[in-house]
Short mmCIF file of N, CA and C in Angstrom, two decimals:
data_model
loop_
_atom_site.label_atom_id
_atom_site.label_comp_id
_atom_site.label_asym_id
_atom_site.label_seq_id
_atom_site.Cartn_x
_atom_site.Cartn_y
_atom_site.Cartn_z
N LEU I 16 45.54 -21.34 -33.68
CA LEU I 16 44.08 -20.85 -33.74
C LEU I 16 42.91 -21.75 -34.02
N VAL I 17 43.49 -22.42 -35.16
CA VAL I 17 42.36 -23.27 -35.59
C VAL I 17 41.78 -24.68 -34.69
N LEU I 18 42.92 -24.91 -34.21
CA LEU I 18 42.94 -26.03 -32.97
C LEU I 18 42.36 -25.51 -31.86
N LEU I 19 42.75 -24.23 -31.29
CA LEU I 19 42.24 -23.59 -30.03
C LEU I 19 40.55 -23.54 -30.54
N LEU I 20 40.15 -22.77 -31.59
CA LEU I 20 38.64 -23.14 -32.14
C LEU I 20 37.91 -24.37 -32.27
N ALA I 21 38.75 -25.24 -32.43
CA ALA I 21 38.24 -26.66 -32.49
C ALA I 21 38.07 -27.42 -31.38
N PHE I 22 38.85 -27.05 -30.11
CA PHE I 22 38.38 -27.37 -29.01
C PHE I 22 37.62 -26.96 -28.59
N SER I 23 37.61 -25.41 -28.48
CA SER I 23 36.10 -24.87 -27.98
C SER I 23 35.14 -25.00 -28.49
N MET I 24 34.88 -25.50 -29.75
CA MET I 24 33.44 -26.06 -30.21
C MET I 24 33.33 -27.26 -29.55
N MET I 25 34.26 -28.37 -29.22
CA MET I 25 33.90 -29.66 -28.78
C MET I 25 33.54 -29.29 -27.44
N MET I 26 33.88 -28.35 -26.77
CA MET I 26 33.44 -27.81 -25.25
C MET I 26 31.93 -27.33 -25.38
N ARG I 27 31.36 -26.93 -26.56
CA ARG I 27 30.05 -26.82 -26.65
C ARG I 27 29.70 -25.74 -25.59
N PRO I 28 30.23 -24.62 -25.72
CA PRO I 28 30.06 -23.46 -25.06
C PRO I 28 28.67 -22.67 -25.47
N SER I 29 28.01 -21.87 -24.53
CA SER I 29 26.72 -21.55 -24.95
C SER I 29 26.51 -20.30 -24.09
N PHE I 30 25.87 -19.37 -24.54
CA PHE I 30 25.72 -18.20 -24.18
C PHE I 30 24.08 -18.04 -23.82
N ALA I 31 23.67 -17.81 -22.46
CA ALA I 31 21.79 -17.33 -22.72
C ALA I 31 21.67 -16.29 -21.89
N THR I 32 20.65 -15.73 -22.18
CA THR I 32 20.13 -14.55 -21.08
C THR I 32 18.46 -14.98 -21.08
N THR I 33 18.06 -14.56 -19.95
CA THR I 33 16.87 -14.97 -19.27
C THR I 33 15.86 -13.76 -19.56
N GLN I 34 14.95 -14.07 -20.43
CA GLN I 34 13.96 -12.96 -20.76
C GLN I 34 12.53 -13.53 -20.17
N LEU I 35 11.86 -12.57 -19.55
CA LEU I 35 10.46 -13.10 -19.06
C LEU I 35 9.09 -12.84 -19.98
N GLU I 36 8.85 -13.61 -20.67
CA GLU I 36 7.74 -13.32 -21.84
C GLU I 36 6.39 -13.37 -20.79
N GLY I 37 5.57 -12.24 -21.27
CA GLY I 37 4.12 -12.77 -20.51
C GLY I 37 4.36 -12.48 -19.22
N VAL I 38 5.26 -11.68 -18.42
CA VAL I 38 5.24 -11.50 -17.09
C VAL I 38 4.83 -9.92 -16.99
N GLU I 39 3.97 -9.78 -16.07
CA GLU I 39 3.62 -8.26 -15.80
C GLU I 39 4.67 -7.59 -15.28
N VAL I 40 4.72 -6.35 -15.56
CA VAL I 40 5.93 -5.36 -14.95
C VAL I 40 5.61 -4.91 -13.58
N THR I 41 6.33 -5.20 -12.89
CA THR I 41 6.23 -4.77 -10.92
C THR I 41 6.84 -3.62 -10.96
N LYS I 42 6.59 -3.09 -9.82
CA LYS I 42 6.95 -1.72 -9.42
C LYS I 42 7.77 -1.55 -8.52
N LEU I 43 8.72 -0.81 -8.26
CA LEU I 43 9.61 -0.43 -7.24
C LEU I 43 9.50 0.85 -6.68
N LEU I 44 8.87 1.16 -5.33
CA LEU I 44 8.73 2.70 -5.60
C LEU I 44 9.60 3.42 -4.68
N VAL I 45 10.32 4.27 -5.32
CA VAL I 45 11.61 5.04 -4.62
C VAL I 45 11.15 6.55 -4.08
N VAL I 46 11.13 6.77 -2.71
CA VAL I 46 10.98 8.19 -2.22
C VAL I 46 11.98 8.46 -1.80
N VAL I 47 12.44 9.71 -2.02
CA VAL I 47 13.64 10.40 -1.69
C VAL I 47 13.36 11.71 -0.90
N ASP I 48 13.70 11.83 -0.01
CA ASP I 48 13.52 13.06 1.15
C ASP I 48 14.04 14.26 0.64
N ALA I 49 13.12 15.21 0.13
CA ALA I 49 13.40 16.30 -0.45
C ALA I 49 13.20 17.48 0.67
N SER I 50 13.82 17.31 1.95
CA SER I 50 13.36 18.55 2.86
C SER I 50 14.58 19.15 3.09
N GLU I 51 14.51 20.62 3.70
CA GLU I 51 15.82 21.21 3.62
C GLU I 51 16.83 20.62 4.49
N SER I 52 16.64 19.37 5.56
CA SER I 52 17.78 19.23 6.22
C SER I 52 18.89 18.27 5.22
N MET I 53 18.22 17.87 4.03
CA MET I 53 19.30 16.96 3.06
C MET I 53 20.19 17.76 2.45
N ASN I 54 19.99 19.12 2.69
CA ASN I 54 21.07 20.07 2.11
C ASN I 54 22.16 20.09 3.05
N VAL I 55 22.41 19.49 4.08
CA VAL I 55 23.59 19.36 5.03
C VAL I 55 24.77 18.80 4.58
N VAL I 56 25.70 19.77 4.78
CA VAL I 56 26.76 19.08 4.60
C VAL I 56 27.81 18.68 5.77
N GLU I 57 28.09 17.26 5.47
CA GLU I 57 28.49 16.63 6.98
C GLU I 57 30.12 17.25 7.32
N VAL I 58 30.91 17.12 6.01
CA VAL I 58 32.31 17.48 6.23
C VAL I 58 32.36 18.44 5.22
N GLU I 59 33.05 19.51 5.32
CA GLU I 59 33.24 21.03 4.70
C GLU I 59 34.01 20.50 3.64
N GLY I 60 33.75 20.97 1.95
CA GLY I 60 34.33 20.50 0.82
C GLY I 60 33.51 18.91 0.46
N THR I 61 32.81 18.43 0.99
CA THR I 61 31.99 17.20 0.29
C THR I 61 30.83 17.72 -0.11
N PRO I 62 30.18 16.79 -0.81
CA PRO I 62 28.76 17.45 -1.36
C PRO I 62 27.53 16.81 -0.19
N SER I 63 26.68 17.87 -0.18
CA SER I 63 25.55 17.90 0.80
C SER I 63 24.83 16.42 0.53
N ARG I 64 23.79 16.16 1.57
CA ARG I 64 23.39 14.83 1.48
C ARG I 64 22.72 14.59 0.27
N TRP I 65 21.58 15.90 0.03
CA TRP I 65 20.96 15.72 -1.07
C TRP I 65 21.83 15.70 -2.59
N GLU I 66 23.13 16.08 -2.57
CA GLU I 66 23.80 15.99 -3.40
C GLU I 66 24.23 14.57 -3.60
N GLN I 67 24.42 13.83 -2.68
CA GLN I 67 25.28 12.71 -2.74
C GLN I 67 23.99 11.79 -3.25
N VAL I 68 22.83 11.83 -2.53
CA VAL I 68 21.91 10.74 -3.15
C VAL I 68 21.54 11.09 -4.69
N THR I 69 21.54 12.31 -5.20
CA THR I 69 20.88 12.72 -6.29
C THR I 69 22.17 12.22 -7.69
N ASN I 70 23.35 12.34 -6.98
CA ASN I 70 24.72 12.15 -8.11
C ASN I 70 24.71 10.31 -7.89
N LEU I 71 24.20 9.95 -6.71
CA LEU I 71 24.54 8.43 -6.46
C LEU I 71 23.15 7.78 -7.71
N TRP I 72 22.06 8.28 -7.86
CA TRP I 72 21.01 7.95 -8.29
C TRP I 72 21.29 8.10 -9.97
N GLU I 73 21.80 9.08 -10.54
CA GLU I 73 22.20 9.49 -11.55
C GLU I 73 23.24 9.08 -11.91
N SER I 74 24.13 8.37 -11.31
CA SER I 74 25.34 7.70 -11.85
C SER I 74 25.18 6.62 -12.81
N ARG I 75 26.09 6.37 -13.82
CA ARG I 75 26.15 5.31 -14.52
C ARG I 75 25.58 3.95 -13.94
N ASN I 76 26.15 3.42 -13.01
CA ASN I 76 26.40 2.02 -12.61
C ASN I 76 24.85 1.73 -12.18
N VAL I 77 24.10 2.80 -11.65
CA VAL I 77 22.67 2.75 -10.95
C VAL I 77 21.71 2.82 -12.11
N GLN I 78 21.89 3.59 -13.12
CA GLN I 78 21.16 3.82 -14.23
C GLN I 78 21.27 2.60 -14.97
N ARG I 79 22.56 1.99 -15.16
CA ARG I 79 22.72 0.42 -15.75
C ARG I 79 21.97 -0.43 -15.33
N ARG I 80 22.60 -0.47 -13.74
CA ARG I 80 21.44 -1.77 -13.02
C ARG I 80 19.83 -1.54 -13.05
N LEU I 81 19.15 -0.36 -13.18
CA LEU I 81 17.75 0.23 -13.15
C LEU I 81 17.20 -0.48 -14.46
N GLU I 82 18.28 -0.09 -15.47
CA GLU I 82 17.66 -0.80 -16.97
C GLU I 82 17.90 -2.24 -17.06
N GLN I 83 19.06 -2.88 -16.20
CA GLN I 83 18.98 -4.49 -16.17
C GLN I 83 17.64 -5.11 -15.27
N LEU I 84 17.30 -4.30 -14.34
CA LEU I 84 16.23 -4.81 -13.56
C LEU I 84 15.10 -4.60 -14.73
N LYS I 85 14.75 -3.50 -15.34
CA LYS I 85 13.52 -3.29 -16.30
C LYS I 85 13.61 -4.47 -17.16
N PHE I 86 14.67 -4.69 -17.81
CA PHE I 86 14.67 -5.35 -19.05
C PHE I 86 14.70 -7.33 -18.65
N GLU I 87 15.70 -7.08 -17.76
CA GLU I 87 15.68 -8.88 -17.08
C GLU I 87 14.48 -9.30 -16.08
N GLN I 88 14.19 -8.52 -15.23
CA GLN I 88 13.37 -8.80 -14.07
C GLN I 88 12.16 -8.25 -14.52
N LYS I 89 11.67 -7.24 -15.51
CA LYS I 89 10.54 -6.77 -15.82
C LYS I 89 10.07 -5.70 -14.37
N ILE I 90 11.16 -5.27 -13.64
CA ILE I 90 10.90 -4.29 -12.55
C ILE I 90 10.78 -2.68 -12.51
N GLU I 91 10.10 -1.98 -12.94
CA GLU I 91 10.18 -0.44 -12.92
C GLU I 91 10.21 0.27 -11.82
N ALA I 92 11.33 1.07 -11.44
CA ALA I 92 11.65 2.15 -10.51
C ALA I 92 10.66 3.36 -10.87
N VAL I 93 10.09 3.36 -9.63
CA VAL I 93 9.23 5.01 -9.87
C VAL I 93 9.73 5.68 -8.72
N ARG I 94 10.06 6.74 -9.11
CA ARG I 94 10.96 7.86 -8.01
C ARG I 94 10.16 8.68 -7.58
N TYR I 95 9.76 9.37 -6.46
CA TYR I 95 9.43 10.52 -5.75
C TYR I 95 10.01 11.20 -4.95
N PHE I 96 9.78 12.45 -5.24
CA PHE I 96 10.53 13.36 -3.87
C PHE I 96 9.65 13.80 -2.98
N ALA I 97 9.85 14.12 -1.98
CA ALA I 97 8.80 14.01 -0.54
C ALA I 97 9.34 15.07 0.29
N ALA I 98 8.82 16.00 1.08
CA ALA I 98 8.82 16.60 2.09
C ALA I 98 7.53 16.70 2.66
N LYS I 99 6.85 17.41 2.72
CA LYS I 99 5.60 17.33 3.83
C LYS I 99 4.81 16.39 2.93
N ASP I 100 4.77 16.62 1.87
CA ASP I 100 3.80 15.64 0.62
C ASP I 100 4.76 14.96 0.05
N LEU I 101 3.89 13.99 -0.68
CA LEU I 101 4.93 13.36 -1.84
C LEU I 101 4.63 13.94 -3.20
N GLY I 102 5.81 14.18 -3.78
CA GLY I 102 5.81 15.00 -5.15
C GLY I 102 6.39 13.88 -6.23
N PRO I 103 6.14 14.44 -7.57
CA PRO I 103 6.60 13.55 -8.85
C PRO I 103 8.31 13.88 -8.85
N ASP I 104 8.93 12.81 -9.35
CA ASP I 104 10.21 13.10 -10.07
C ASP I 104 10.31 14.06 -10.85
N GLU I 105 10.69 14.81 -10.58
CA GLU I 105 11.26 16.25 -11.23
C GLU I 105 12.78 16.17 -11.83
N PRO I 106 13.31 16.76 -13.07
CA PRO I 106 14.80 16.55 -13.42
C PRO I 106 15.61 17.58 -12.34
N LYS I 107 15.20 18.55 -12.25
CA LYS I 107 16.18 19.69 -11.23
C LYS I 107 15.29 19.63 -9.83
N ALA I 108 14.80 18.90 -9.13
CA ALA I 108 14.20 18.70 -7.96
C ALA I 108 15.59 19.63 -7.06
N ARG I 109 14.90 20.43 -6.22
CA ARG I 109 15.85 20.99 -4.66
C ARG I 109 15.10 20.35 -3.55
N ALA I 110 15.97 20.17 -2.67
CA ALA I 110 15.59 19.79 -1.25
C ALA I 110 15.49 21.21 -0.59
N ASP I 111 14.24 21.20 -0.66
CA ASP I 111 13.69 22.87 -0.22
C ASP I 111 12.36 22.54 0.53
N GLY I 112 11.98 21.36 1.02
CA GLY I 112 10.60 21.44 1.82
C GLY I 112 11.02 21.68 3.13
N LYS I 113 9.75 21.87 4.01
CA LYS I 113 9.96 22.50 5.52
C LYS I 113 9.78 21.36 6.18
N HIS I 114 9.08 20.26 5.80
CA HIS I 114 9.24 19.05 6.95
C HIS I 114 9.52 17.64 6.21
N THR I 115 9.89 16.87 6.77
CA THR I 115 9.70 15.42 6.47
C THR I 115 8.81 14.68 7.37
N ASP I 116 7.72 14.28 6.44
CA ASP I 116 6.55 13.64 7.04
C ASP I 116 6.81 12.26 6.42
N ILE I 117 7.25 11.31 6.78
CA ILE I 117 7.55 10.00 6.43
C ILE I 117 5.86 9.66 6.65
N GLY I 118 5.20 9.44 7.39
CA GLY I 118 3.80 8.83 7.50
C GLY I 118 2.80 9.25 6.53
N ALA I 119 2.92 10.90 6.14
CA ALA I 119 2.01 11.20 4.90
C ALA I 119 2.60 10.42 3.62
N TRP I 120 3.86 10.42 3.52
CA TRP I 120 4.26 9.90 2.21
C TRP I 120 3.84 8.35 1.83
N LEU I 121 4.33 7.52 3.36
CA LEU I 121 3.68 6.16 3.45
C LEU I 121 1.84 6.20 2.99
N HIS I 122 1.04 7.24 3.56
CA HIS I 122 -0.26 7.31 3.31
C HIS I 122 -0.48 7.86 2.11
N GLN I 123 -0.08 8.65 1.20
CA GLN I 123 -0.15 8.90 -0.04
C GLN I 123 0.08 7.84 -1.14
N LEU I 124 1.06 7.21 -0.79
CA LEU I 124 1.65 6.00 -1.90
C LEU I 124 0.62 4.94 -1.69
N ARG I 125 0.31 4.93 -0.58
CA ARG I 125 -0.66 3.68 -0.47
C ARG I 125 -2.10 3.84 -1.13
N GLN I 126 -2.43 5.38 -1.11
CA GLN I 126 -3.51 5.94 -1.74
C GLN I 126 -3.44 5.83 -3.05
N LYS I 127 -2.22 5.93 -3.88
CA LYS I 127 -1.73 5.99 -5.16
C LYS I 127 -1.64 4.62 -5.68
N HIS I 128 -0.89 3.78 -4.83
CA HIS I 128 -0.29 2.19 -5.63
C HIS I 128 -0.80 1.30 -4.68
N GLY I 129 -1.60 1.67 -3.67
CA GLY I 129 -1.59 0.35 -2.68
C GLY I 129 -2.83 -0.95 -3.33
N HIS I 130 -3.52 -0.41 -4.11
CA HIS I 130 -4.31 -1.29 -4.70
C HIS I 130 -3.91 -2.00 -5.95
N GLU I 131 -2.65 -1.78 -6.36
CA GLU I 131 -1.75 -2.58 -7.29
C GLU I 131 -1.34 -3.75 -6.99
N LYS I 132 -1.37 -4.89 -7.68
CA LYS I 132 -0.92 -6.19 -7.24
C LYS I 132 0.49 -6.23 -7.64
N SER I 133 1.04 -5.43 -8.35
CA SER I 133 2.49 -5.49 -9.17
C SER I 133 3.61 -4.60 -8.31
N LEU I 134 3.20 -4.63 -6.81
CA LEU I 134 4.31 -3.75 -6.18
C LEU I 134 5.33 -4.69 -5.75
N ARG I 135 6.90 -4.57 -5.93
CA ARG I 135 8.17 -5.18 -5.40
C ARG I 135 8.26 -4.57 -3.86
N GLY I 136 8.09 -3.59 -3.76
CA GLY I 136 8.47 -2.87 -2.61
C GLY I 136 8.69 -1.46 -2.27
N VAL I 137 8.83 -0.59 -1.24
CA VAL I 137 8.85 0.91 -1.18
C VAL I 137 10.68 0.93 -0.70
N LEU I 138 10.90 1.72 -0.92
CA LEU I 138 12.53 2.26 -0.51
C LEU I 138 12.32 3.78 -0.26
N LEU I 139 12.82 4.11 0.83
CA LEU I 139 12.49 5.33 1.64
C LEU I 139 13.86 5.63 1.72
N ILE I 140 14.53 6.77 1.38
CA ILE I 140 15.70 7.43 1.35
C ILE I 140 15.80 8.76 2.18
N SER I 141 16.10 8.94 3.19
CA SER I 141 15.99 10.04 4.23
C SER I 141 17.08 10.27 5.00
N ASP I 142 17.09 11.25 5.72
CA ASP I 142 18.09 11.80 6.75
C ASP I 142 17.55 11.26 8.14
N GLY I 143 16.17 11.04 7.81
CA GLY I 143 15.50 10.31 9.42
C GLY I 143 14.83 11.21 9.96
N ALA I 144 15.23 12.82 9.89
CA ALA I 144 14.71 13.50 10.91
C ALA I 144 13.18 13.66 10.77
N ASP I 145 12.32 12.69 10.94
CA ASP I 145 10.73 12.61 10.77
C ASP I 145 9.94 13.59 11.78
N ASN I 146 9.59 14.74 11.08
CA ASN I 146 8.73 15.80 11.92
C ASN I 146 7.52 15.88 11.22
N GLY I 147 7.14 15.07 10.67
CA GLY I 147 5.71 15.17 10.18
C GLY I 147 4.47 15.31 11.18
N THR I 148 3.23 15.71 10.75
CA THR I 148 2.09 15.46 12.05
C THR I 148 0.76 14.90 11.48
N GLN I 149 0.80 14.76 10.16
CA GLN I 149 -0.41 14.20 9.31
C GLN I 149 -0.83 12.72 9.91
N PHE I 150 0.14 11.91 9.56
CA PHE I 150 0.16 10.64 9.92
C PHE I 150 1.39 9.82 10.34
N ALA I 151 0.95 9.35 11.52
CA ALA I 151 2.07 8.50 12.19
C ALA I 151 2.90 7.26 11.50
N ALA I 152 4.12 7.51 11.27
CA ALA I 152 4.79 6.93 10.34
C ALA I 152 4.65 5.24 10.78
N PRO I 153 4.78 4.89 12.06
CA PRO I 153 4.68 3.35 12.26
C PRO I 153 3.28 2.91 11.98
N ASP I 154 2.33 3.66 12.43
CA ASP I 154 1.03 3.24 12.21
C ASP I 154 0.67 3.09 10.21
N GLU I 155 1.28 4.03 9.52
CA GLU I 155 0.89 3.86 8.09
C GLU I 155 1.83 2.82 7.66
N ALA I 156 3.10 2.73 8.20
CA ALA I 156 4.04 1.27 7.85
C ALA I 156 3.20 0.12 7.96
N VAL I 157 2.49 -0.22 9.34
CA VAL I 157 1.55 -1.49 9.31
C VAL I 157 0.95 -1.52 8.42
N ARG I 158 0.06 -0.28 7.86
CA ARG I 158 -0.89 -0.55 6.66
C ARG I 158 -0.28 -1.26 5.70
N TRP I 159 0.71 -1.34 5.10
CA TRP I 159 1.68 -1.89 4.15
C TRP I 159 1.61 -3.19 4.21
N ARG I 160 1.69 -3.62 5.57
CA ARG I 160 1.67 -5.10 5.52
C ARG I 160 0.45 -5.75 4.62
N GLY I 161 1.21 -7.08 3.64
CA GLY I 161 0.62 -7.77 2.73
C GLY I 161 0.53 -7.00 1.39
N ILE I 162 1.01 -5.58 1.37
CA ILE I 162 1.06 -4.86 0.02
C ILE I 162 2.30 -5.11 -0.52
N ALA I 163 3.30 -4.41 0.62
CA ALA I 163 4.61 -4.47 -0.19
C ALA I 163 5.78 -4.38 1.02
N PRO I 164 6.66 -4.65 0.88
CA PRO I 164 7.92 -4.57 2.17
C PRO I 164 8.33 -3.15 2.18
N ILE I 165 8.75 -2.53 3.25
CA ILE I 165 9.43 -1.13 3.17
C ILE I 165 10.88 -1.35 3.61
N HIS I 166 11.98 -0.54 2.80
CA HIS I 166 13.08 -0.60 2.96
C HIS I 166 13.64 0.77 3.20
N THR I 167 14.17 1.00 4.27
CA THR I 167 14.75 2.60 4.66
C THR I 167 16.30 2.46 4.46
N PHE I 168 16.77 3.81 4.02
CA PHE I 168 17.89 3.90 3.64
C PHE I 168 18.36 5.28 4.27
N GLY I 169 19.40 5.38 5.44
CA GLY I 169 19.56 6.56 5.86
C GLY I 169 20.60 7.42 5.50
N VAL I 170 20.67 8.51 5.37
CA VAL I 170 21.53 9.28 4.58
C VAL I 170 22.16 10.53 5.69
N GLY I 171 23.55 10.53 5.62
CA GLY I 171 24.23 11.28 6.88
C GLY I 171 24.70 10.57 7.94
N ASP I 172 25.70 11.21 8.61
CA ASP I 172 26.18 10.40 9.79
C ASP I 172 25.31 10.70 10.88
N PRO I 173 24.96 9.74 11.44
CA PRO I 173 24.10 10.24 12.78
C PRO I 173 25.02 10.25 13.94
N ASN I 174 26.37 9.75 14.00
CA ASN I 174 27.27 10.37 15.00
C ASN I 174 27.90 11.38 14.96
N ASN I 175 27.73 12.28 14.04
CA ASN I 175 28.40 13.66 13.81
C ASN I 175 28.05 14.67 14.99
N PRO I 176 28.50 15.23 15.84
CA PRO I 176 28.05 15.80 17.02
C PRO I 176 27.38 17.47 16.62
N LYS I 177 28.11 17.58 15.07
CA LYS I 177 27.60 18.94 14.75
C LYS I 177 26.10 18.71 14.63
N PHE I 178 25.49 17.79 14.26
CA PHE I 178 23.99 17.57 13.86
C PHE I 178 23.41 16.41 14.62
N ARG I 179 23.43 16.56 15.81
CA ARG I 179 22.96 15.56 16.87
C ARG I 179 21.33 15.18 16.42
N LYS I 180 20.67 16.39 16.18
CA LYS I 180 19.23 16.43 16.06
C LYS I 180 18.57 15.57 14.96
N ASP I 181 19.63 15.49 13.72
CA ASP I 181 19.08 14.55 12.35
C ASP I 181 19.67 13.13 13.09
N ILE I 182 18.65 12.34 13.07
CA ILE I 182 18.51 10.78 13.29
C ILE I 182 18.68 10.21 12.10
N ALA I 183 19.71 9.08 11.88
CA ALA I 183 19.52 8.13 10.84
C ALA I 183 18.45 7.09 10.97
N LEU I 184 17.56 7.07 9.92
CA LEU I 184 16.39 6.25 9.78
C LEU I 184 16.60 4.86 9.97
#
């Protein structure tokens, strides 16, 4: 044991962590679709789309990674729930919105955060059934150029014949 310790000291192992001092905190905006279509159960006996997204977000691994991003990279995730309009992150939120208006979400996010210099990106999590009428999603997406990139994540099975009307984003 002493010999092993002596050899390991000769190899000079070092452990280091990176901490960014004096770096401004940046934001990652996460928008989760809270419309009724997220309550769809793809296969009997499995969680709904809403439950899957909620369970994933609240999982230990995701929360640990978010804390790691916040601590090591100074990235803060700001979550919103949205249906017709953008809403705040609420602990017991439900998917009960009547519309999925992605264009309105992007417009409202830009009004709220577009002036901030510290945006990392926008994550949209939806089943893709955009039926909003306030703002055209492609037009609003173009207005985000130079502000922050937009990344979309589809929820649900777009090939499920039971739900052909729901299109993956």
